[in-house]
Amino acid sequence: MPSVIDRSPVQIAVSSGGASPVLARLLRARLETMIPASYGKLADFVASFRDKVKQRFSFDERRRFWESVLQGPIAEMLLSGHTQAATKALEDLIGQKKALGQKYGEVYLVGGGPGDPDLLTFRALRLMQQADVVLYDRLVSPGVLDLVRREAERIYVGKEPTHHPVPQGEINQLLIRLAKEGKRVLRLKGGDPFLFGRGGEEIETLMDEGITFQVVPGITAAVGTSAYAGIPLTHRDYAQSCIFVTGHLKDDSMDLNWEALAQPHQTLVIYMGLRGLPVISRELIQHGMPPDKPAALVQKATTSDQRVLVGTLETLPGIVEAADIKLSSIIIIGDVVSLHEKLAWFTVVK
Amino acid sequence: MPSVIDRSPVQIAVSSGGASPVLARLLRARLETMIPASYGKLADFVASFRDKVKQRFSFDERRRFWESVLQGPIAEMLLSGHTQAATKALEDLIGQKKALGQKYGEVYLVGGGPGDPDLLTFRALRLMQQADVVLYDRLVSPGVLDLVRREAERIYVGKEPTHHPVPQGEINQLLIRLAKEGKRVLRLKGGDPFLFGRGGEEIETLMDEGITFQVVPGITAAVGTSAYAGIPLTHRDYAQSCIFVTGHLKDDSMDLNWEALAQPHQTLVIYMGLRGLPVISRELIQHGMPPDKPAALVQKATTSDQRVLVGTLETLPGIVEAADIKLSSIIIIGDVVSLHEKLAWFTVVK
């Protein structure tokens, strides 16, 4: 099949008759999503070096030179705001008169969002499309992983709630080694890398080694869940603040500040709380939260496997147990949960 | 920042001088990887129904008809290879003259993210490209607003920290009225609509009127700030939870649960806390938080106006006052702030 690119949106529109403006606009919308807004900056940067490069290189050399620059880390430095570093690297490169090739590797720490690939950011997808190697784990949805460049090497460093197939220290070392080999390494995480993503721990070691990196925020699971389950995290009438914790069980208990969590007028969001839900429910009630406080567990929010189970602080553990939930889930406790009935708009039809 | 979209790849190439053919080609190659090859098939499919649709529908109806087809399950069927099913579904649809039953328009409640247009989600941009009218406020960045469909009507319902030019109730009524006129109404918010965005309040009234809506989560300001300032919100060694509040001043005080906020081992994020910072600092210290707790204020995170001011709970108010900060800002208080020095990667060069 011929690539659609060989036909401009205008040509497609003409051939499609009555639907032409619509199809052309849809295509344009799709194209717009694909071009980073900062490409203009890149064009200006390139223009500012035109004369220097022309003096130094032959016509053929110039083509190769710009290819290596525009597809490589220098362009990415610039697009991610490292203007000085990009300028210096380009000047070095012109001085050395050799193609940079892959001398500098770098690491992209990227949030893959809550599951629906439609909730990826432009920046995330762009980096996914130019990575040489991708390290991902269990919390990255298959639909998101599908959008990684086909040629990229994929390394599963999956994390299960109960055991880590690849220990954190090894992941850190792997990132360093790959970057030092000159690769563009994408560390892809579910949700956001800096909110229960251990992203801080991973890039701290990179920094020690002087490796360039950038961090791309993602829609964190709580926020994606909130939107797709119709449960606002804050609401003037119900909750003026919101607290995020992990409900990771250690020896059947949790090291949480229950008293602070049981406060009124706030929404409590618990990541990784499925197994610990009975403990959470018991402790919060013991620390003064009303047993009839609305509570919900949302499985695989934003995907076609989304399920929303609603009950109270007291009844939710039983409801969840009966429903045989096993997958990634978010627990939301607070009066805002009562809005779900009214605000639910995302329905999954199998 | 002007949208690059207004400049074609060719224009960009021209302005970039020596690198022009390379840059143009790279852009084109990038686009090719992004557009499903099957879009050509979709165009042909649409063309084959052109005459039938033209006979049956008026000009305005046709636009609406094709939009509903091209964005809905029929297009999905076709793109996924179910040509016969798609053909049958489209014939049914023309026969019923349905799908136009959009007597009411609909409302998209969309999170525009923290500022950098590169952090919009695909879904957000797609809806921005098909809206008839857009209601936006002060917290939506100009770069994001630039990406709204050019033909869309734009209505500013700006909210300032101290006064609301358009009262909330009027915004709600406006959304209802526009949707009832049959428009596709996009309510565009900075950050995420359900986390200090009052999105819940706005769509509650829509629901009462039976108006269709969807909610698109956005990167909330705290998460964008965290990534671009190099301050993880959680970190094994420093903070196992994170609490989000607003620091909105009422009569020089704030109705916050200071004791809960002053707890250790958590990160405290304050939205809209610039004016109240002296009060926040004083109250937290009075409620037992150490005066030397690391604290940062980040102005306009993720944009070229980003500034990160770092101090302690005690010193930050003075640092901020001296720096003459006036724009959207996020305050982060907690030990994770000490990581900024090490993890900052996004530098703005003017």
PDB file of N, CA, C and O in Angstrom, chain A residues 182-228:
ATOM      1  N   GLY A 182      26.560   4.817  23.984  1.00  0.00           N
ATOM      2  CA  GLY A 182      26.150   5.807  22.993  1.00  0.00           C
ATOM      3  C   GLY A 182      24.694   5.683  22.585  1.00  0.00           C
ATOM      4  O   GLY A 182      24.245   6.321  21.640  1.00  0.00           O
ATOM      5  N   LYS A 183      23.945   4.866  23.276  1.00  0.00           N
ATOM      6  CA  LYS A 183      22.547   4.635  22.890  1.00  0.00           C
ATOM      7  C   LYS A 183      21.602   5.695  23.455  1.00  0.00           C
ATOM      8  O   LYS A 183      21.858   6.283  24.502  1.00  0.00           O
ATOM      9  N   ARG A 184      20.509   5.896  22.736  1.00  0.00           N
ATOM     10  CA  ARG A 184      19.408   6.700  23.274  1.00  0.00           C
ATOM     11  C   ARG A 184      18.497   5.730  24.016  1.00  0.00           C
ATOM     12  O   ARG A 184      17.826   4.896  23.406  1.00  0.00           O
ATOM     13  N   VAL A 185      18.512   5.839  25.317  1.00  0.00           N
ATOM     14  CA  VAL A 185      17.859   4.854  26.172  1.00  0.00           C
ATOM     15  C   VAL A 185      16.576   5.442  26.731  1.00  0.00           C
ATOM     16  O   VAL A 185      16.597   6.489  27.371  1.00  0.00           O
ATOM     17  N   LEU A 186      15.472   4.776  26.490  1.00  0.00           N
ATOM     18  CA  LEU A 186      14.210   5.259  27.030  1.00  0.00           C
ATOM     19  C   LEU A 186      13.776   4.370  28.188  1.00  0.00           C
ATOM     20  O   LEU A 186      13.624   3.162  28.039  1.00  0.00           O
ATOM     21  N   ARG A 187      13.623   4.990  29.335  1.00  0.00           N
ATOM     22  CA  ARG A 187      13.108   4.261  30.494  1.00  0.00           C
ATOM     23  C   ARG A 187      11.637   4.613  30.592  1.00  0.00           C
ATOM     24  O   ARG A 187      11.279   5.739  30.946  1.00  0.00           O
ATOM     25  N   LEU A 188      10.798   3.646  30.204  1.00  0.00           N
ATOM     26  CA  LEU A 188       9.363   3.894  30.095  1.00  0.00           C
ATOM     27  C   LEU A 188       8.652   3.363  31.327  1.00  0.00           C
ATOM     28  O   LEU A 188       8.800   2.198  31.698  1.00  0.00           O
ATOM     29  N   LYS A 189       7.882   4.245  31.963  1.00  0.00           N
ATOM     30  CA  LYS A 189       7.181   3.871  33.192  1.00  0.00           C
ATOM     31  C   LYS A 189       5.687   4.080  33.018  1.00  0.00           C
ATOM     32  O   LYS A 189       5.264   4.986  32.307  1.00  0.00           O
ATOM     33  N   GLY A 190       4.900   3.280  33.703  1.00  0.00           N
ATOM     34  CA  GLY A 190       3.466   3.563  33.749  1.00  0.00           C
ATOM     35  C   GLY A 190       3.246   4.831  34.554  1.00  0.00           C
ATOM     36  O   GLY A 190       4.034   5.160  35.436  1.00  0.00           O
ATOM     37  N   GLY A 191       2.187   5.572  34.228  1.00  0.00           N
ATOM     38  CA  GLY A 191       1.864   6.783  34.993  1.00  0.00           C
ATOM     39  C   GLY A 191       2.931   7.840  34.866  1.00  0.00           C
ATOM     40  O   GLY A 191       3.380   8.150  33.768  1.00  0.00           O
ATOM     41  N   ASP A 192       3.341   8.387  35.976  1.00  0.00           N
ATOM     42  CA  ASP A 192       4.368   9.434  36.022  1.00  0.00           C
ATOM     43  C   ASP A 192       5.606   8.881  36.722  1.00  0.00           C
ATOM     44  O   ASP A 192       5.491   8.179  37.712  1.00  0.00           O
ATOM     45  N   PRO A 193       6.793   9.232  36.226  1.00  0.00           N
ATOM     46  CA  PRO A 193       8.000   8.635  36.819  1.00  0.00           C
ATOM     47  C   PRO A 193       8.366   9.158  38.211  1.00  0.00           C
ATOM     48  O   PRO A 193       9.113   8.496  38.929  1.00  0.00           O
ATOM     49  N   PHE A 194       7.852  10.336  38.564  1.00  0.00           N
ATOM     50  CA  PHE A 194       8.251  10.944  39.843  1.00  0.00           C
ATOM     51  C   PHE A 194       7.185  10.829  40.926  1.00  0.00           C
ATOM     52  O   PHE A 194       7.310  11.430  41.989  1.00  0.00           O
ATOM     53  N   LEU A 195       6.108  10.113  40.644  1.00  0.00           N
ATOM     54  CA  LEU A 195       5.076   9.914  41.653  1.00  0.00           C
ATOM     55  C   LEU A 195       4.902   8.402  41.781  1.00  0.00           C
ATOM     56  O   LEU A 195       4.252   7.777  40.951  1.00  0.00           O
ATOM     57  N   PHE A 196       5.539   7.831  42.767  1.00  0.00           N
ATOM     58  CA  PHE A 196       5.569   6.391  42.986  1.00  0.00           C
ATOM     59  C   PHE A 196       6.193   5.641  41.816  1.00  0.00           C
ATOM     60  O   PHE A 196       5.869   4.493  41.576  1.00  0.00           O
ATOM     61  N   GLY A 197       7.079   6.286  41.087  1.00  0.00           N
ATOM     62  CA  GLY A 197       7.678   5.619  39.937  1.00  0.00           C
ATOM     63  C   GLY A 197       9.150   5.274  40.157  1.00  0.00           C
ATOM     64  O   GLY A 197       9.776   4.674  39.302  1.00  0.00           O
ATOM     65  N   ARG A 198       9.692   5.678  41.292  1.00  0.00           N
ATOM     66  CA  ARG A 198      11.118   5.452  41.570  1.00  0.00           C
ATOM     67  C   ARG A 198      12.039   6.106  40.544  1.00  0.00           C
ATOM     68  O   ARG A 198      13.209   5.731  40.411  1.00  0.00           O
ATOM     69  N   GLY A 199      11.499   7.046  39.803  1.00  0.00           N
ATOM     70  CA  GLY A 199      12.310   7.717  38.792  1.00  0.00           C
ATOM     71  C   GLY A 199      13.474   8.459  39.418  1.00  0.00           C
ATOM     72  O   GLY A 199      14.579   8.491  38.870  1.00  0.00           O
ATOM     73  N   GLY A 200      13.241   9.078  40.557  1.00  0.00           N
ATOM     74  CA  GLY A 200      14.302   9.815  41.235  1.00  0.00           C
ATOM     75  C   GLY A 200      15.487   8.925  41.532  1.00  0.00           C
ATOM     76  O   GLY A 200      16.640   9.275  41.247  1.00  0.00           O
ATOM     77  N   GLU A 201      15.216   7.744  42.057  1.00  0.00           N
ATOM     78  CA  GLU A 201      16.282   6.809  42.397  1.00  0.00           C
ATOM     79  C   GLU A 201      17.087   6.429  41.151  1.00  0.00           C
ATOM     80  O   GLU A 201      18.305   6.325  41.190  1.00  0.00           O
ATOM     81  N   GLU A 202      16.380   6.236  40.028  1.00  0.00           N
ATOM     82  CA  GLU A 202      17.075   5.767  38.832  1.00  0.00           C
ATOM     83  C   GLU A 202      17.973   6.832  38.212  1.00  0.00           C
ATOM     84  O   GLU A 202      19.067   6.526  37.750  1.00  0.00           O
ATOM     85  N   ILE A 203      17.497   8.080  38.194  1.00  0.00           N
ATOM     86  CA  ILE A 203      18.347   9.069  37.522  1.00  0.00           C
ATOM     87  C   ILE A 203      19.411   9.652  38.442  1.00  0.00           C
ATOM     88  O   ILE A 203      20.365  10.249  37.970  1.00  0.00           O
ATOM     89  N   GLU A 204      19.266   9.468  39.733  1.00  0.00           N
ATOM     90  CA  GLU A 204      20.322   9.929  40.636  1.00  0.00           C
ATOM     91  C   GLU A 204      21.659   9.295  40.245  1.00  0.00           C
ATOM     92  O   GLU A 204      22.683   9.958  40.207  1.00  0.00           O
ATOM     93  N   THR A 205      21.606   8.010  39.926  1.00  0.00           N
ATOM     94  CA  THR A 205      22.855   7.332  39.564  1.00  0.00           C
ATOM     95  C   THR A 205      23.377   7.815  38.212  1.00  0.00           C
ATOM     96  O   THR A 205      24.574   7.872  37.991  1.00  0.00           O
ATOM     97  N   LEU A 206      22.455   8.197  37.312  1.00  0.00           N
ATOM     98  CA  LEU A 206      22.889   8.714  36.010  1.00  0.00           C
ATOM     99  C   LEU A 206      23.667  10.003  36.184  1.00  0.00           C
ATOM    100  O   LEU A 206      24.672  10.262  35.523  1.00  0.00           O
ATOM    101  N   MET A 207      23.133  10.829  37.073  1.00  0.00           N
ATOM    102  CA  MET A 207      23.720  12.129  37.314  1.00  0.00           C
ATOM    103  C   MET A 207      25.146  11.966  37.817  1.00  0.00           C
ATOM    104  O   MET A 207      26.055  12.680  37.420  1.00  0.00           O
ATOM    105  N   ASP A 208      25.330  10.979  38.704  1.00  0.00           N
ATOM    106  CA  ASP A 208      26.669  10.721  39.241  1.00  0.00           C
ATOM    107  C   ASP A 208      27.652  10.388  38.120  1.00  0.00           C
ATOM    108  O   ASP A 208      28.849  10.630  38.240  1.00  0.00           O
ATOM    109  N   GLU A 209      27.139   9.798  37.044  1.00  0.00           N
ATOM    110  CA  GLU A 209      28.009   9.383  35.939  1.00  0.00           C
ATOM    111  C   GLU A 209      28.087  10.440  34.838  1.00  0.00           C
ATOM    112  O   GLU A 209      28.680  10.202  33.789  1.00  0.00           O
ATOM    113  N   GLY A 210      27.408  11.555  35.059  1.00  0.00           N
ATOM    114  CA  GLY A 210      27.464  12.620  34.067  1.00  0.00           C
ATOM    115  C   GLY A 210      26.705  12.337  32.779  1.00  0.00           C
ATOM    116  O   GLY A 210      27.040  12.870  31.727  1.00  0.00           O
ATOM    117  N   ILE A 211      25.707  11.505  32.851  1.00  0.00           N
ATOM    118  CA  ILE A 211      24.935  11.171  31.650  1.00  0.00           C
ATOM    119  C   ILE A 211      23.756  12.137  31.496  1.00  0.00           C
ATOM    120  O   ILE A 211      23.037  12.403  32.450  1.00  0.00           O
ATOM    121  N   THR A 212      23.585  12.650  30.276  1.00  0.00           N
ATOM    122  CA  THR A 212      22.480  13.573  29.990  1.00  0.00           C
ATOM    123  C   THR A 212      21.151  12.838  30.066  1.00  0.00           C
ATOM    124  O   THR A 212      21.037  11.722  29.578  1.00  0.00           O
ATOM    125  N   PHE A 213      20.175  13.482  30.673  1.00  0.00           N
ATOM    126  CA  PHE A 213      18.849  12.860  30.716  1.00  0.00           C
ATOM    127  C   PHE A 213      17.783  13.930  30.665  1.00  0.00           C
ATOM    128  O   PHE A 213      18.047  15.110  30.846  1.00  0.00           O
ATOM    129  N   GLN A 214      16.572  13.495  30.394  1.00  0.00           N
ATOM    130  CA  GLN A 214      15.427  14.381  30.570  1.00  0.00           C
ATOM    131  C   GLN A 214      14.282  13.567  31.151  1.00  0.00           C
ATOM    132  O   GLN A 214      14.252  12.339  31.039  1.00  0.00           O
ATOM    133  N   VAL A 215      13.371  14.269  31.790  1.00  0.00           N
ATOM    134  CA  VAL A 215      12.255  13.617  32.458  1.00  0.00           C
ATOM    135  C   VAL A 215      10.960  14.110  31.804  1.00  0.00           C
ATOM    136  O   VAL A 215      10.744  15.311  31.680  1.00  0.00           O
ATOM    137  N   VAL A 216      10.139  13.187  31.379  1.00  0.00           N
ATOM    138  CA  VAL A 216       8.870  13.548  30.756  1.00  0.00           C
ATOM    139  C   VAL A 216       7.729  13.103  31.660  1.00  0.00           C
ATOM    140  O   VAL A 216       7.543  11.908  31.878  1.00  0.00           O
ATOM    141  N   PRO A 217       6.985  14.063  32.197  1.00  0.00           N
ATOM    142  CA  PRO A 217       5.908  13.685  33.098  1.00  0.00           C
ATOM    143  C   PRO A 217       4.819  12.929  32.349  1.00  0.00           C
ATOM    144  O   PRO A 217       4.666  13.088  31.133  1.00  0.00           O
ATOM    145  N   GLY A 218       4.090  12.105  33.060  1.00  0.00           N
ATOM    146  CA  GLY A 218       2.958  11.393  32.470  1.00  0.00           C
ATOM    147  C   GLY A 218       1.721  11.612  33.313  1.00  0.00           C
ATOM    148  O   GLY A 218       1.816  12.072  34.453  1.00  0.00           O
ATOM    149  N   ILE A 219       0.556  11.305  32.737  1.00  0.00           N
ATOM    150  CA  ILE A 219      -0.684  11.357  33.522  1.00  0.00           C
ATOM    151  C   ILE A 219      -0.571  10.257  34.575  1.00  0.00           C
ATOM    152  O   ILE A 219      -0.501   9.081  34.235  1.00  0.00           O
ATOM    153  N   THR A 220      -0.541  10.657  35.825  1.00  0.00           N
ATOM    154  CA  THR A 220      -0.406   9.656  36.875  1.00  0.00           C
ATOM    155  C   THR A 220      -1.717   8.875  37.020  1.00  0.00           C
ATOM    156  O   THR A 220      -2.793   9.383  36.691  1.00  0.00           O
ATOM    157  N   ALA A 221      -1.602   7.634  37.467  1.00  0.00           N
ATOM    158  CA  ALA A 221      -2.769   6.746  37.501  1.00  0.00           C
ATOM    159  C   ALA A 221      -3.961   7.370  38.219  1.00  0.00           C
ATOM    160  O   ALA A 221      -5.103   7.238  37.769  1.00  0.00           O
ATOM    161  N   ALA A 222      -3.719   8.068  39.311  1.00  0.00           N
ATOM    162  CA  ALA A 222      -4.826   8.653  40.075  1.00  0.00           C
ATOM    163  C   ALA A 222      -5.600   9.665  39.242  1.00  0.00           C
ATOM    164  O   ALA A 222      -6.829   9.713  39.289  1.00  0.00           O
ATOM    165  N   VAL A 223      -4.881  10.457  38.474  1.00  0.00           N
ATOM    166  CA  VAL A 223      -5.512  11.501  37.670  1.00  0.00           C
ATOM    167  C   VAL A 223      -6.277  10.887  36.484  1.00  0.00           C
ATOM    168  O   VAL A 223      -7.392  11.302  36.164  1.00  0.00           O
ATOM    169  N   GLY A 224      -5.689   9.890  35.853  1.00  0.00           N
ATOM    170  CA  GLY A 224      -6.388   9.192  34.774  1.00  0.00           C
ATOM    171  C   GLY A 224      -7.635   8.489  35.293  1.00  0.00           C
ATOM    172  O   GLY A 224      -8.703   8.550  34.680  1.00  0.00           O
ATOM    173  N   THR A 225      -7.501   7.854  36.440  1.00  0.00           N
ATOM    174  CA  THR A 225      -8.629   7.161  37.059  1.00  0.00           C
ATOM    175  C   THR A 225      -9.746   8.139  37.380  1.00  0.00           C
ATOM    176  O   THR A 225     -10.926   7.896  37.107  1.00  0.00           O
ATOM    177  N   SER A 226      -9.367   9.248  37.970  1.00  0.00           N
ATOM    178  CA  SER A 226     -10.321  10.282  38.347  1.00  0.00           C
ATOM    179  C   SER A 226     -11.157  10.718  37.147  1.00  0.00           C
ATOM    180  O   SER A 226     -12.396  10.738  37.194  1.00  0.00           O
ATOM    181  N   ALA A 227     -10.490  11.032  36.036  1.00  0.00           N
ATOM    182  CA  ALA A 227     -11.202  11.508  34.847  1.00  0.00           C
ATOM    183  C   ALA A 227     -12.122  10.432  34.273  1.00  0.00           C
ATOM    184  O   ALA A 227     -13.280  10.689  33.977  1.00  0.00           O
ATOM    185  N   TYR A 228     -11.601   9.217  34.128  1.00  0.00           N
ATOM    186  CA  TYR A 228     -12.361   8.177  33.428  1.00  0.00           C
ATOM    187  C   TYR A 228     -13.399   7.496  34.319  1.00  0.00           C
ATOM    188  O   TYR A 228     -14.294   6.819  33.819  1.00  0.00           O
TER     189      TYR A 228
END
